[in-house]
Short mmCIF file of C-alpha atoms and ligand atoms in Angstrom, two decimals:
data_model
loop_
_atom_site.label_atom_id
_atom_site.label_comp_id
_atom_site.label_asym_id
_atom_site.label_seq_id
_atom_site.Cartn_x
_atom_site.Cartn_y
_atom_site.Cartn_z
CA MET F 1 5.76 37.10 3.31
CA ALA F 2 9.41 36.26 2.19
CA TYR F 3 9.73 35.19 -1.67
CA ASP F 4 12.71 32.78 -2.42
CA LEU F 5 13.07 32.77 -5.92
CA SER F 6 15.66 30.09 -6.20
CA PHE F 7 13.34 28.12 -3.99
CA ALA F 8 11.05 27.08 -7.33
CA GLN F 9 14.04 26.26 -9.23
CA ASP F 10 15.51 24.15 -6.46
CA VAL F 11 12.34 22.05 -6.19
CA TYR F 12 12.02 21.84 -10.15
CA LYS F 13 15.58 20.42 -10.07
CA ASN F 14 15.81 18.27 -6.78
CA SER F 15 12.53 17.27 -5.51
CA GLU F 16 11.18 14.12 -6.64
CA MET F 17 8.85 14.89 -9.90
CA GLY F 18 9.20 18.45 -8.81
CA HIS F 19 9.59 19.92 -12.57
CA TRP F 20 5.75 18.66 -13.24
CA ILE F 21 4.71 21.53 -10.91
CA LYS F 22 5.34 24.21 -13.91
CA MET F 23 2.80 22.07 -15.66
CA CYS F 24 -0.17 22.94 -13.02
CA LYS F 25 -3.26 24.52 -14.64
CA GLN F 26 -4.63 25.45 -11.09
CA CYS F 27 -7.99 23.52 -12.09
CA GLY F 28 -8.27 22.09 -8.47
CA VAL F 29 -9.42 18.73 -9.35
CA CYS F 30 -6.60 17.33 -7.32
CA ALA F 31 -7.87 19.63 -4.33
CA GLY F 32 -11.46 17.98 -4.56
CA SER F 33 -10.17 14.19 -4.82
CA CYS F 34 -8.25 14.03 -1.48
CA PRO F 35 -9.67 11.99 1.10
CA PHE F 36 -8.36 14.19 4.10
CA GLY F 37 -9.24 17.26 2.01
CA PRO F 38 -10.26 19.38 5.00
CA HIS F 39 -7.28 18.46 6.84
CA TRP F 40 -4.75 19.95 4.19
CA GLU F 41 -3.74 23.43 5.33
CA TYR F 42 -2.80 23.84 1.36
CA SER F 43 -4.36 21.51 -0.96
CA PRO F 44 -1.98 20.09 -3.76
CA ARG F 45 -3.21 23.00 -6.07
CA GLN F 46 -2.09 25.51 -3.54
CA LEU F 47 1.24 23.81 -2.55
CA PHE F 48 1.95 23.63 -6.27
CA GLN F 49 0.95 27.61 -6.61
CA LEU F 50 3.13 28.76 -3.54
CA VAL F 51 5.94 26.70 -4.93
CA ARG F 52 6.01 28.62 -8.14
CA ALA F 53 5.42 31.93 -6.23
CA GLY F 54 8.73 31.02 -4.29
CA LYS F 55 6.92 30.89 -0.85
CA LYS F 56 9.71 28.42 0.74
CA GLU F 57 8.79 28.47 4.56
CA GLU F 58 5.01 28.20 3.75
CA VAL F 59 5.23 25.26 1.60
CA LEU F 60 8.21 23.53 3.64
CA LYS F 61 6.78 24.31 7.00
CA SER F 62 3.29 23.21 6.28
CA HIS F 63 1.81 19.78 7.46
CA SER F 64 -0.15 19.46 4.51
CA MET F 65 2.16 17.07 2.64
CA TRP F 66 1.93 14.81 5.41
CA MET F 67 -1.96 14.20 4.96
CA CYS F 68 -1.36 12.34 1.91
CA THR F 69 -2.80 8.76 2.29
CA SER F 70 -1.12 7.62 -0.92
CA CYS F 71 -4.73 6.96 -2.59
CA TYR F 72 -3.50 8.20 -6.11
CA ASN F 73 -7.16 9.74 -6.83
CA CYS F 74 -5.38 12.85 -7.89
CA ILE F 75 -2.97 11.20 -9.95
CA VAL F 76 -5.54 9.78 -12.37
CA ARG F 77 -7.76 12.52 -12.59
CA CYS F 78 -5.32 15.35 -13.32
CA PRO F 79 -6.23 16.85 -16.78
CA ARG F 80 -2.52 17.68 -17.21
CA SER F 81 -1.40 14.07 -15.99
CA LEU F 82 0.83 15.35 -13.28
CA PRO F 83 2.03 12.81 -11.10
CA ILE F 84 0.75 14.60 -8.21
CA THR F 85 0.98 11.61 -5.51
CA HIS F 86 4.71 11.54 -6.21
CA ILE F 87 5.18 15.21 -6.22
CA VAL F 88 3.69 15.55 -2.91
CA HIS F 89 5.74 12.76 -1.43
CA GLY F 90 8.55 14.43 -2.84
CA LEU F 91 7.79 17.86 -1.47
CA ALA F 92 7.50 15.93 2.12
CA ARG F 93 10.64 14.23 1.60
CA TYR F 94 12.42 17.72 0.62
CA ALA F 95 10.97 19.07 3.44
CA SER F 96 12.38 16.42 5.80
CA VAL F 97 15.91 16.31 4.44
CA LYS F 98 16.22 20.00 4.25
CA GLY F 99 15.06 20.46 8.05
CA TYR F 100 12.19 22.55 7.62
CA ALA F 101 9.48 19.91 8.20
CA ASP F 102 8.19 19.46 11.96
CA PRO F 103 9.99 16.91 13.45
CA ASN F 104 7.04 15.99 15.75
CA GLN F 105 4.47 15.89 12.87
CA ILE F 106 3.66 12.30 13.57
CA THR F 107 3.68 10.95 9.90
CA ASN F 108 7.04 12.57 9.43
CA ARG F 109 8.16 11.29 12.66
CA PHE F 110 6.81 7.65 11.89
CA ALA F 111 8.01 7.55 8.22
CA THR F 112 11.48 8.84 8.75
CA GLN F 113 12.15 7.81 12.56
CA ILE F 114 10.54 4.39 12.83
CA PHE F 115 9.35 2.89 9.52
CA TRP F 116 12.38 3.54 7.27
CA PRO F 117 14.71 2.19 10.21
CA ASN F 118 12.73 -0.77 10.52
CA ILE F 119 12.88 -1.88 6.93
CA VAL F 120 16.38 -1.07 6.35
CA GLY F 121 17.36 -2.62 9.83
CA THR F 122 16.46 -6.15 8.94
CA GLY F 123 15.35 -6.17 4.97
CA ARG F 124 11.84 -6.76 5.85
CA VAL F 125 8.94 -4.94 7.82
CA GLY F 126 8.59 -6.04 11.57
CA GLU F 127 4.90 -5.21 12.05
CA ALA F 128 5.17 -5.87 15.82
CA MET F 129 8.03 -3.71 16.40
CA LEU F 130 6.87 -0.95 14.42
CA THR F 131 3.66 -0.94 16.21
CA MET F 132 5.38 -0.93 19.64
CA ARG F 133 7.86 1.81 18.80
CA LEU F 134 5.21 4.09 17.23
CA TYR F 135 3.08 3.72 20.37
CA PHE F 136 5.99 4.45 22.68
CA ALA F 137 7.43 7.26 20.52
CA ASP F 138 5.95 9.65 23.34
CA GLY F 139 7.66 7.76 26.18
CA LEU F 140 6.34 4.94 28.70
CA GLY F 141 3.03 6.54 29.81
CA ALA F 142 1.47 7.61 26.52
CA GLY F 143 2.71 4.19 24.86
CA ILE F 144 0.75 2.07 27.50
CA LYS F 145 -2.09 4.65 27.15
CA ARG F 146 -2.21 3.96 23.26
CA GLY F 147 -1.58 0.45 23.91
CA LEU F 148 -4.52 -0.02 26.08
CA GLU F 149 -6.42 2.01 23.80
CA MET F 150 -5.78 -0.67 20.93
CA LYS F 151 -5.62 -3.69 23.39
CA ASP F 152 -8.63 -5.28 21.71
CA SER F 153 -7.42 -5.03 18.19
CA ALA F 154 -3.94 -6.06 19.29
CA LEU F 155 -5.19 -8.99 21.07
CA GLY F 156 -7.56 -10.11 18.08
CA MET F 157 -4.26 -10.06 16.12
CA LEU F 158 -2.38 -12.07 18.22
CA MET F 159 -5.38 -14.78 18.57
CA THR F 160 -5.72 -15.14 15.22
CA LYS F 161 -2.10 -15.23 14.61
CA ARG F 162 -1.56 -12.33 12.58
CA LEU F 163 0.74 -10.55 14.97
CA ASN F 164 4.11 -11.74 16.01
CA PRO F 165 4.16 -11.97 19.80
CA ILE F 166 7.84 -11.93 19.65
CA PRO F 167 8.45 -8.48 18.02
CA LEU F 168 11.94 -9.10 17.12
CA ARG F 169 12.93 -10.40 14.02
CA GLY F 170 16.03 -11.81 11.77
CA LYS F 171 17.88 -10.17 9.19
CA ILE F 172 17.52 -11.38 5.33
CA LYS F 173 20.18 -13.88 4.42
CA GLY F 174 21.64 -11.41 2.14
CA TYR F 175 21.59 -8.49 4.62
CA ALA F 176 25.22 -7.51 3.97
CA GLY F 177 24.56 -6.89 0.50
CA PHE F 178 21.49 -5.21 0.97
CA ALA F 179 22.71 -2.96 3.44
CA ALA F 180 25.69 -2.01 1.52
CA MET F 181 23.35 -1.23 -1.63
CA ILE F 182 21.07 0.96 0.58
CA ALA F 183 24.02 2.69 1.91
CA LYS F 184 25.34 3.31 -1.72
CA ALA F 185 21.70 4.49 -2.94
CA GLN F 186 21.45 6.71 -0.03
CA GLU F 187 24.92 8.25 -0.91
CA LEU F 188 24.02 9.23 -4.55
CA GLU F 189 20.40 10.17 -3.47
CA ALA F 190 22.06 12.94 -0.81
CA LYS F 191 24.27 13.88 -3.90
CA ARG F 192 21.31 14.55 -6.07
CA GLU F 193 19.11 16.03 -3.42
CA ALA F 194 21.91 18.57 -2.84
CA GLY F 195 21.82 19.85 -6.12
CA ALA F 196 25.23 18.22 -7.34
CA MET S 1 -0.05 -26.39 -13.55
CA LYS S 2 1.18 -22.96 -14.21
CA GLU S 3 4.10 -21.40 -12.85
CA TYR S 4 4.94 -17.79 -11.65
CA THR S 5 7.52 -16.20 -9.48
CA PHE S 6 6.01 -14.94 -6.33
CA PHE S 7 6.43 -11.90 -4.07
CA PRO S 8 4.54 -12.13 -0.80
CA GLY S 9 5.49 -9.28 0.88
CA CYS S 10 5.97 -8.35 4.70
CA SER S 11 2.37 -8.56 5.47
CA SER S 12 1.87 -12.06 4.06
CA GLU S 13 4.72 -13.53 6.25
CA LYS S 14 3.76 -15.90 9.14
CA ASN S 15 2.30 -14.11 11.91
CA ALA S 16 1.82 -11.00 10.06
CA SER S 17 -1.32 -9.09 9.65
CA ALA S 18 -2.23 -10.57 6.02
CA ALA S 19 -1.50 -14.12 7.20
CA ASN S 20 -5.05 -15.09 6.16
CA MET S 21 -4.77 -13.39 2.85
CA GLU S 22 -1.57 -15.83 2.03
CA HIS S 23 -2.97 -18.94 3.76
CA SER S 24 -6.19 -18.63 1.53
CA VAL S 25 -4.27 -17.41 -1.71
CA GLN S 26 -2.06 -20.72 -1.47
CA ALA S 27 -5.21 -22.81 -1.00
CA MET S 28 -6.82 -20.91 -3.93
CA CYS S 29 -3.71 -21.52 -6.41
CA LYS S 30 -3.69 -25.23 -5.59
CA ILE S 31 -7.35 -25.93 -6.60
CA LEU S 32 -6.82 -23.62 -9.56
CA GLY S 33 -3.58 -25.18 -10.56
CA ILE S 34 -1.04 -22.32 -9.94
CA GLN S 35 2.22 -22.70 -8.42
CA LEU S 36 3.59 -19.57 -6.82
CA ASN S 37 7.46 -19.54 -6.39
CA GLU S 38 8.73 -17.36 -3.77
CA ILE S 39 11.85 -15.44 -4.64
CA ASP S 40 14.28 -16.62 -2.31
CA ASP S 41 15.63 -13.74 0.27
CA TRP S 42 13.31 -10.83 -0.89
CA ASN S 43 13.10 -7.63 0.66
CA CYS S 44 10.50 -5.13 1.62
CA CYS S 45 8.97 -3.27 -1.41
CA SER S 46 9.73 0.06 0.70
CA ALA S 47 5.93 -0.06 0.93
CA SER S 48 3.61 3.52 0.43
CA ILE S 49 5.59 5.21 3.16
CA GLY S 50 8.95 4.38 2.21
CA TYR S 51 9.36 7.58 0.34
CA ALA S 52 9.74 9.92 3.05
CA GLY S 53 12.75 8.09 4.79
CA GLY S 54 13.88 6.69 1.68
CA GLY S 55 13.80 9.03 -1.35
CA GLN S 56 13.86 7.96 -4.81
CA LEU S 57 16.94 5.93 -5.14
CA PRO S 58 16.85 3.80 -2.02
CA ARG S 59 13.19 3.18 -2.52
CA LEU S 60 13.50 2.15 -6.10
CA SER S 61 16.65 -0.02 -5.36
CA MET S 62 14.80 -2.16 -2.95
CA SER S 63 12.81 -3.34 -5.69
CA ALA S 64 15.14 -3.58 -8.23
CA ARG S 65 17.09 -6.05 -5.80
CA ASN S 66 13.95 -8.01 -5.79
CA PHE S 67 13.92 -8.14 -9.64
CA ALA S 68 17.34 -9.08 -9.63
CA LEU S 69 17.06 -11.89 -7.45
CA ALA S 70 13.82 -13.16 -9.28
CA GLN S 71 15.58 -12.97 -12.69
CA GLN S 72 18.59 -14.92 -11.20
CA GLN S 73 16.55 -17.69 -9.68
CA ARG S 74 13.69 -17.95 -12.22
CA GLY S 75 14.35 -16.22 -15.25
CA MET S 76 11.90 -13.78 -16.96
CA THR S 77 8.85 -15.47 -15.55
CA ASP S 78 6.09 -13.18 -14.78
CA LEU S 79 6.35 -11.75 -11.09
CA VAL S 80 3.34 -11.94 -9.34
CA ALA S 81 2.41 -9.88 -6.21
CA THR S 82 -0.99 -10.18 -4.09
CA CYS S 83 -0.49 -7.13 -1.96
CA ALA S 84 -1.80 -3.84 -3.64
CA ALA S 85 1.10 -1.64 -2.03
CA CYS S 86 3.73 -4.25 -3.02
CA TRP S 87 2.24 -4.50 -6.45
CA LEU S 88 1.96 -0.96 -7.03
CA ALA S 89 5.60 -0.05 -5.55
CA MET S 90 7.18 -2.93 -7.87
CA ARG S 91 5.18 -1.84 -11.17
CA GLU S 92 6.41 2.06 -10.33
CA ALA S 93 9.92 0.73 -10.13
CA ALA S 94 9.78 -1.27 -12.89
CA GLU S 95 8.44 1.63 -15.00
CA ARG S 96 11.40 3.85 -13.98
CA ILE S 97 13.97 1.49 -14.34
CA GLU S 98 12.97 0.58 -18.01
CA HIS S 99 11.99 4.24 -18.96
CA GLU S 100 14.63 6.21 -17.15
CA PRO S 101 18.28 5.35 -18.32
CA GLU S 102 19.68 7.55 -15.40
CA VAL S 103 17.31 5.76 -12.77
CA ARG S 104 18.64 2.45 -14.32
CA ALA S 105 22.07 3.40 -14.38
CA ASP S 106 22.08 4.55 -10.92
CA VAL S 107 19.95 1.72 -9.51
CA ASN S 108 22.77 -0.48 -10.91
CA VAL S 109 25.47 1.15 -8.98
CA ALA S 110 23.42 0.52 -5.75
CA LEU S 111 22.64 -3.04 -6.91
CA LYS S 112 26.52 -3.56 -7.73
CA GLU S 113 27.17 -3.40 -3.64
CA ALA S 114 25.15 -6.46 -3.60
CA ASN S 115 26.55 -8.19 -6.44
CA LEU S 116 23.76 -8.16 -8.37
CA SER S 117 22.22 -6.14 -11.62
CA TYR S 118 19.10 -5.83 -13.39
CA GLU S 119 18.31 -3.88 -16.84
CA GLY S 120 14.41 -4.30 -16.98
CA GLY S 121 12.10 -6.94 -18.79
CA ILE S 122 10.27 -8.79 -16.14
CA LYS S 123 6.48 -8.26 -16.17
CA THR S 124 4.99 -7.74 -12.81
CA ARG S 125 1.44 -8.63 -12.35
CA HIS S 126 -1.06 -8.79 -9.53
CA LEU S 127 -2.79 -12.12 -9.03
CA VAL S 128 -6.08 -10.93 -9.71
CA GLU S 129 -4.67 -10.28 -13.32
CA VAL S 130 -3.56 -13.75 -13.36
CA LEU S 131 -6.93 -15.21 -12.62
CA ILE S 132 -8.61 -13.08 -15.17
CA GLU S 133 -6.40 -13.42 -18.19
CA ASP S 134 -4.45 -16.55 -17.52
CA PHE S 135 -7.80 -18.73 -16.36
CA GLY S 136 -10.76 -16.34 -17.38
CA TRP S 137 -14.39 -16.08 -15.97
CA ASP S 138 -15.79 -19.67 -17.24
CA ALA S 139 -12.83 -21.39 -15.59
CA LEU S 140 -13.31 -19.62 -12.19
CA ARG S 141 -17.11 -20.36 -12.19
CA ALA S 142 -16.42 -23.99 -13.28
CA LYS S 143 -14.64 -24.66 -9.87
CA VAL S 144 -17.66 -23.68 -7.84
CA LYS S 145 -18.76 -26.82 -5.82
CA LYS S 146 -20.66 -24.90 -2.98
CA PRO S 147 -22.20 -21.89 -4.53
CA LEU S 148 -22.31 -18.81 -1.88
CA THR S 149 -26.01 -18.46 -2.95
CA GLY S 150 -27.99 -15.86 -0.92
CA LEU S 151 -24.85 -14.11 0.52
CA LYS S 152 -24.76 -10.28 -0.08
CA VAL S 153 -21.31 -9.04 -0.30
CA ALA S 154 -19.93 -5.59 -0.61
CA GLY S 155 -16.87 -5.65 -3.30
CA TYR S 156 -14.37 -2.95 -1.85
CA VAL S 157 -11.61 -2.59 -4.26
CA GLY S 158 -9.95 0.48 -2.48
CA CYS S 159 -7.24 2.49 -3.86
CA GLN S 160 -3.92 0.94 -4.78
CA THR S 161 -5.10 -1.98 -6.68
CA ASN S 162 -7.26 0.21 -8.68
CA ARG S 163 -4.88 3.32 -9.07
CA PRO S 164 -2.59 4.53 -10.67
CA PHE S 165 -2.24 1.40 -12.41
CA GLY S 166 -5.58 -0.89 -11.77
CA ILE S 167 -6.29 -4.34 -13.14
CA ALA S 168 -5.91 -4.54 -17.06
CA GLY S 169 -9.06 -3.32 -18.59
CA GLU S 170 -10.97 -1.99 -15.69
CA SER S 171 -12.09 1.68 -14.98
CA PHE S 172 -10.54 3.92 -12.47
CA GLU S 173 -13.81 5.03 -10.89
CA ASN S 174 -15.98 2.15 -11.38
CA PRO S 175 -13.79 -1.17 -11.77
CA LEU S 176 -16.29 -4.44 -12.03
CA TYR S 177 -13.91 -7.27 -11.54
CA LEU S 178 -14.46 -7.60 -8.02
CA ASP S 179 -18.36 -7.71 -8.31
CA LYS S 180 -17.81 -10.48 -11.10
CA MET S 181 -15.73 -12.48 -8.78
CA ILE S 182 -18.35 -12.23 -6.00
CA GLU S 183 -20.92 -13.51 -8.62
CA ALA S 184 -18.74 -15.98 -9.61
CA THR S 185 -18.81 -17.49 -6.41
CA GLY S 186 -22.94 -17.66 -6.27
CA ALA S 187 -23.04 -14.68 -3.98
CA THR S 188 -24.73 -11.39 -4.81
CA ALA S 189 -22.69 -8.18 -5.03
CA VAL S 190 -24.57 -5.46 -3.66
CA PRO S 191 -24.28 -2.07 -4.72
CA TYR S 192 -21.40 -0.40 -2.98
CA PRO S 193 -20.83 3.67 -4.04
CA LYS S 194 -17.68 3.60 -1.75
CA LYS S 195 -15.97 0.73 -3.73
CA VAL S 196 -12.93 3.00 -4.71
CA ALA S 197 -12.84 5.53 -1.63
CA CYS S 198 -9.84 5.31 0.62
CA CYS S 199 -9.34 3.60 3.73
CA GLY S 200 -6.44 5.75 5.15
CA GLY S 201 -3.82 3.42 4.31
CA ALA S 202 -0.67 3.78 6.04
CA LEU S 203 -1.73 6.96 7.61
CA MET S 204 -4.04 4.49 9.88
CA PHE S 205 -0.91 4.19 12.08
CA THR S 206 -0.19 7.77 12.69
CA GLU S 207 -3.83 9.92 11.84
CA VAL S 208 -6.14 7.22 13.62
CA GLU S 209 -9.19 9.54 14.03
CA LYS S 210 -9.02 10.96 10.63
CA SER S 211 -8.40 7.41 8.80
CA CYS S 212 -11.42 5.78 11.41
CA ALA S 213 -13.94 8.67 9.87
CA LEU S 214 -13.06 7.19 6.40
CA VAL S 215 -13.48 3.86 7.47
CA ARG S 216 -16.77 4.58 9.20
CA ASP S 217 -18.14 5.75 6.02
CA LEU S 218 -17.11 2.67 4.29
CA LEU S 219 -18.91 0.52 6.86
CA GLN S 220 -21.84 2.59 6.81
CA CYS S 221 -22.13 2.22 3.19
CA ALA S 222 -21.83 -1.47 3.21
CA VAL S 223 -24.43 -1.85 5.95
CA ASP S 224 -26.72 0.70 4.18
CA ASN S 225 -26.62 -1.25 1.15
CA GLY S 226 -27.55 -4.74 2.87
CA ALA S 227 -24.25 -6.20 2.65
CA GLU S 228 -23.16 -9.08 5.24
CA VAL S 229 -19.76 -9.30 4.39
CA ILE S 230 -17.15 -6.92 2.77
CA VAL S 231 -14.78 -8.56 0.38
CA THR S 232 -11.34 -7.03 -0.46
CA PRO S 233 -8.40 -7.80 -2.69
CA CYS S 234 -6.12 -5.47 -0.45
CA PRO S 235 -4.49 -5.95 2.90
CA VAL S 236 -4.17 -2.43 3.98
CA CYS S 237 -7.95 -2.24 3.41
CA GLN S 238 -8.70 -5.62 4.86
CA LEU S 239 -6.77 -4.50 8.16
CA ASN S 240 -8.12 -0.91 8.37
CA VAL S 241 -11.76 -1.86 7.58
CA GLU S 242 -11.79 -5.07 9.90
CA VAL S 243 -9.58 -4.20 12.76
CA TYR S 244 -10.38 -1.00 13.71
CA GLN S 245 -14.27 -1.42 13.96
CA GLY S 246 -14.12 -1.59 17.99
CA LYS S 247 -11.99 1.67 17.69
CA ILE S 248 -14.68 3.20 15.32
CA ASN S 249 -17.48 1.90 17.45
CA GLN S 250 -15.78 3.81 20.50
CA LEU S 251 -14.99 6.96 18.46
CA PHE S 252 -18.61 7.49 16.83
CA GLY S 253 -21.05 5.40 19.09
CA THR S 254 -21.53 3.25 16.29
CA ASN S 255 -22.13 -0.44 16.34
CA PHE S 256 -20.39 -2.24 13.58
CA ASN S 257 -19.45 -5.91 13.51
CA ILE S 258 -19.22 -6.76 9.81
CA PRO S 259 -16.67 -9.43 8.53
CA VAL S 260 -13.95 -8.30 5.97
CA VAL S 261 -12.51 -10.95 4.00
CA TYR S 262 -10.16 -11.68 0.87
CA TYR S 263 -11.66 -12.59 -2.54
CA SER S 264 -9.41 -15.51 -2.07
CA GLN S 265 -11.36 -16.74 0.73
CA LEU S 266 -14.41 -16.56 -0.90
CA PHE S 267 -13.06 -18.31 -3.55
CA VAL S 268 -11.71 -21.02 -1.81
CA LEU S 269 -15.12 -21.49 0.66
CA SER S 270 -17.20 -21.74 -2.55
CA TRP S 271 -14.53 -24.02 -4.39
CA GLY S 272 -15.17 -26.84 -1.53
CA GLY S 273 -12.38 -25.91 0.83
CA SER S 274 -12.50 -26.01 4.44
CA TRP S 275 -12.94 -23.05 6.80
CA GLU S 276 -9.18 -23.62 7.57
CA ASP S 277 -8.10 -23.52 4.20
CA ALA S 278 -9.68 -20.34 3.50
CA ALA S 279 -8.12 -19.15 6.79
CA LEU S 280 -11.62 -18.11 8.13
CA ASN S 281 -10.10 -18.63 11.42
CA GLN S 282 -7.85 -15.93 11.15
CA GLN S 283 -10.49 -13.18 10.90
CA VAL S 284 -10.71 -10.71 13.93
CA VAL S 285 -14.44 -9.79 13.26
CA PRO S 286 -15.64 -13.54 13.34
CA ALA S 287 -17.31 -14.31 9.63
CA GLU S 288 -19.72 -16.81 11.15
CA VAL S 289 -22.19 -15.40 8.14
CA LEU S 290 -20.04 -17.64 5.98
CA ARG S 291 -20.39 -20.72 8.17
CA ARG S 292 -23.19 -21.80 6.15
CA PHE S 293 -21.36 -22.46 3.19
CA ALA S 294 -18.42 -24.47 5.05
S1 LIG N 1 -5.57 18.49 -11.09
FE1 LIG N 1 -3.46 18.90 -12.01
S2 LIG N 1 -3.62 20.85 -13.17
FE2 LIG N 1 -5.50 20.30 -11.92
S3 LIG N 1 -4.63 21.89 -10.03
FE3 LIG N 1 -4.06 19.52 -9.64
S4 LIG N 1 -2.26 19.40 -10.34
FE4 LIG N 1 -3.17 21.34 -11.30
S1 LIG N 2 -2.75 10.31 -3.34
FE1 LIG N 2 -2.57 12.01 -1.86
S2 LIG N 2 -2.42 13.87 -2.88
FE2 LIG N 2 -3.44 12.58 -4.05
S3 LIG N 2 -5.57 12.51 -3.83
FE3 LIG N 2 -4.74 10.75 -2.70
S4 LIG N 2 -4.40 12.03 -0.80
FE4 LIG N 2 -4.56 13.66 -1.92
#
C-alpha cells in the first residue's frame, strides 16, 4: 500500500473541517450510528484512521463518503465532538474536486452534475427537472425504465399538485447578482482548496 | 398578530413536493395569529446535498444572501423556516458567519457581487419553536374545536429537525414535542421507537433500494405499534415515507398503505379547519382515516 505523508496534512488544511480528524479517538460510535452502515466500505472511524495513515487512494477512491445520508446521528454522539457529518461531506467534496471520486458513483454524479447546476441555474430547486435529469442520466432507455418504475409515485404527485407538469422554471429576479456571488464564492473556494 | 420573516424553501413552492405542508402551515398560522412575511426573491438554501457541488463558501453564501435580503426587507425580525433541511442549512450558515471571522469576511466578498452584505445577528428559528416558545402548549390546546379523539398517531421526528441542532429543550435520542403536539389535538401518540431514525434523506434519489429498506422499517414499526397515521414535521421525511410505499411494497412484498401527514395538518383539522385548509386533498396516500374529523 502506498503512503502519502503529505495527504493527511493537506486534508487537515484544505478539506472542510479536516483538521478535526486529528482529534478522533477511534471509539467507533460513529460507525455504529450510520443508517447505511453495512454499505460503507470504510466507516467514518476507519476513513479517519486511513487519512492519518496517509492512505490517499484508499480514502479518495472509496465510495464510502457517498453513503452519508446527512442524518447527523454521529455528530451528536461523538465523545470528542467531531463535526463528523461535515468532515465526511468534506472528504466527498475533496475526492470529487481532486478527481479521485468515481464519476459514475451515483450520488457523486447526482450531487455535482445534476443537483448543483440545477440550483445555481435559476437560484432555486426545480424538482421536476431534477428528477428527469436523474432518471435520464444513463440515456433514454434507462430513463424510461426508471420513469415507468416510479410512474405511480410521479402520477400521485402530479394529481395532488405536488409536482410541476412543466419542468422548466424561471430564474429568481436578482439572478444576475446571485450568479455573480456564486462565481466569486467559487473562485475563492477553488483558491482555498488548492491550498493557496 | 405576531410577525416573522419567512423562508419557505423550494419544496414549499406551488406545485412542489411539500405544497401540502406550505398550504396547511399558512392555514395554521392564520388561525393562530401568525403573519409569515416571505423574503422577497429568496434563493435555495443549498439543501443537504449541496456540499458536493458547492463546497463551503458557495454553499454558505447562498444562505448569506437570504439573510442579507431578510435584513434589508425586515430588519432583525426572527427568521422562520418550516423545512428541516432549510432550517439546518441556515442555522449552520448563521453560526459559521457569526463565529468564524474568516468565513464572515469571505462571505461578504461574495455578497458584494450582489450588492449585499451581512454581518450576522438574525435569529433563525423553526416554526415548531415559535409554536412552543411564543405561543405555548396551553394556547395550542385552547384552539381545538374538533378533538381527534381515538386517532392513533405515530410521531416521526426524523433526523434534521432533531440533529445537530434540534428543537430547543429537546433531547436527541427521545424528543417529546411531537408526541405532545399529537396529544394536544386530542389524538393518541402511540409508542414509536423509530421516531428519530433516518428515512434516507436526499439519498432516496440515488440509493433508492437502500433508502427504501430504511423506510420499510419505519413503516413496519408504526404499523406494529397500532398507528393509523404517521405525522412528521419534515418535508423530506414526509415525501420519502409517503410516496415510496408503492415502491417498497414492490421491493419487499409488503402491503403498506398508511397516510403520512404534517403536524400542521393535524392542528388545522383539530382547530376546525376544512379538509382543503389542511391540504388533506394533497396526500398521495389518501388520509381517509382523518375524514371523520373533517
Ligand atoms: S465517534 Fe468520534 S471519536 Fe469515536 S471514532 Fe467516530 S469520530 Fe472518532
Ligand atoms: S451523518 Fe452521515 S456519517 Fe454521520 S451517522 Fe449519518 S450517515 Fe453516518
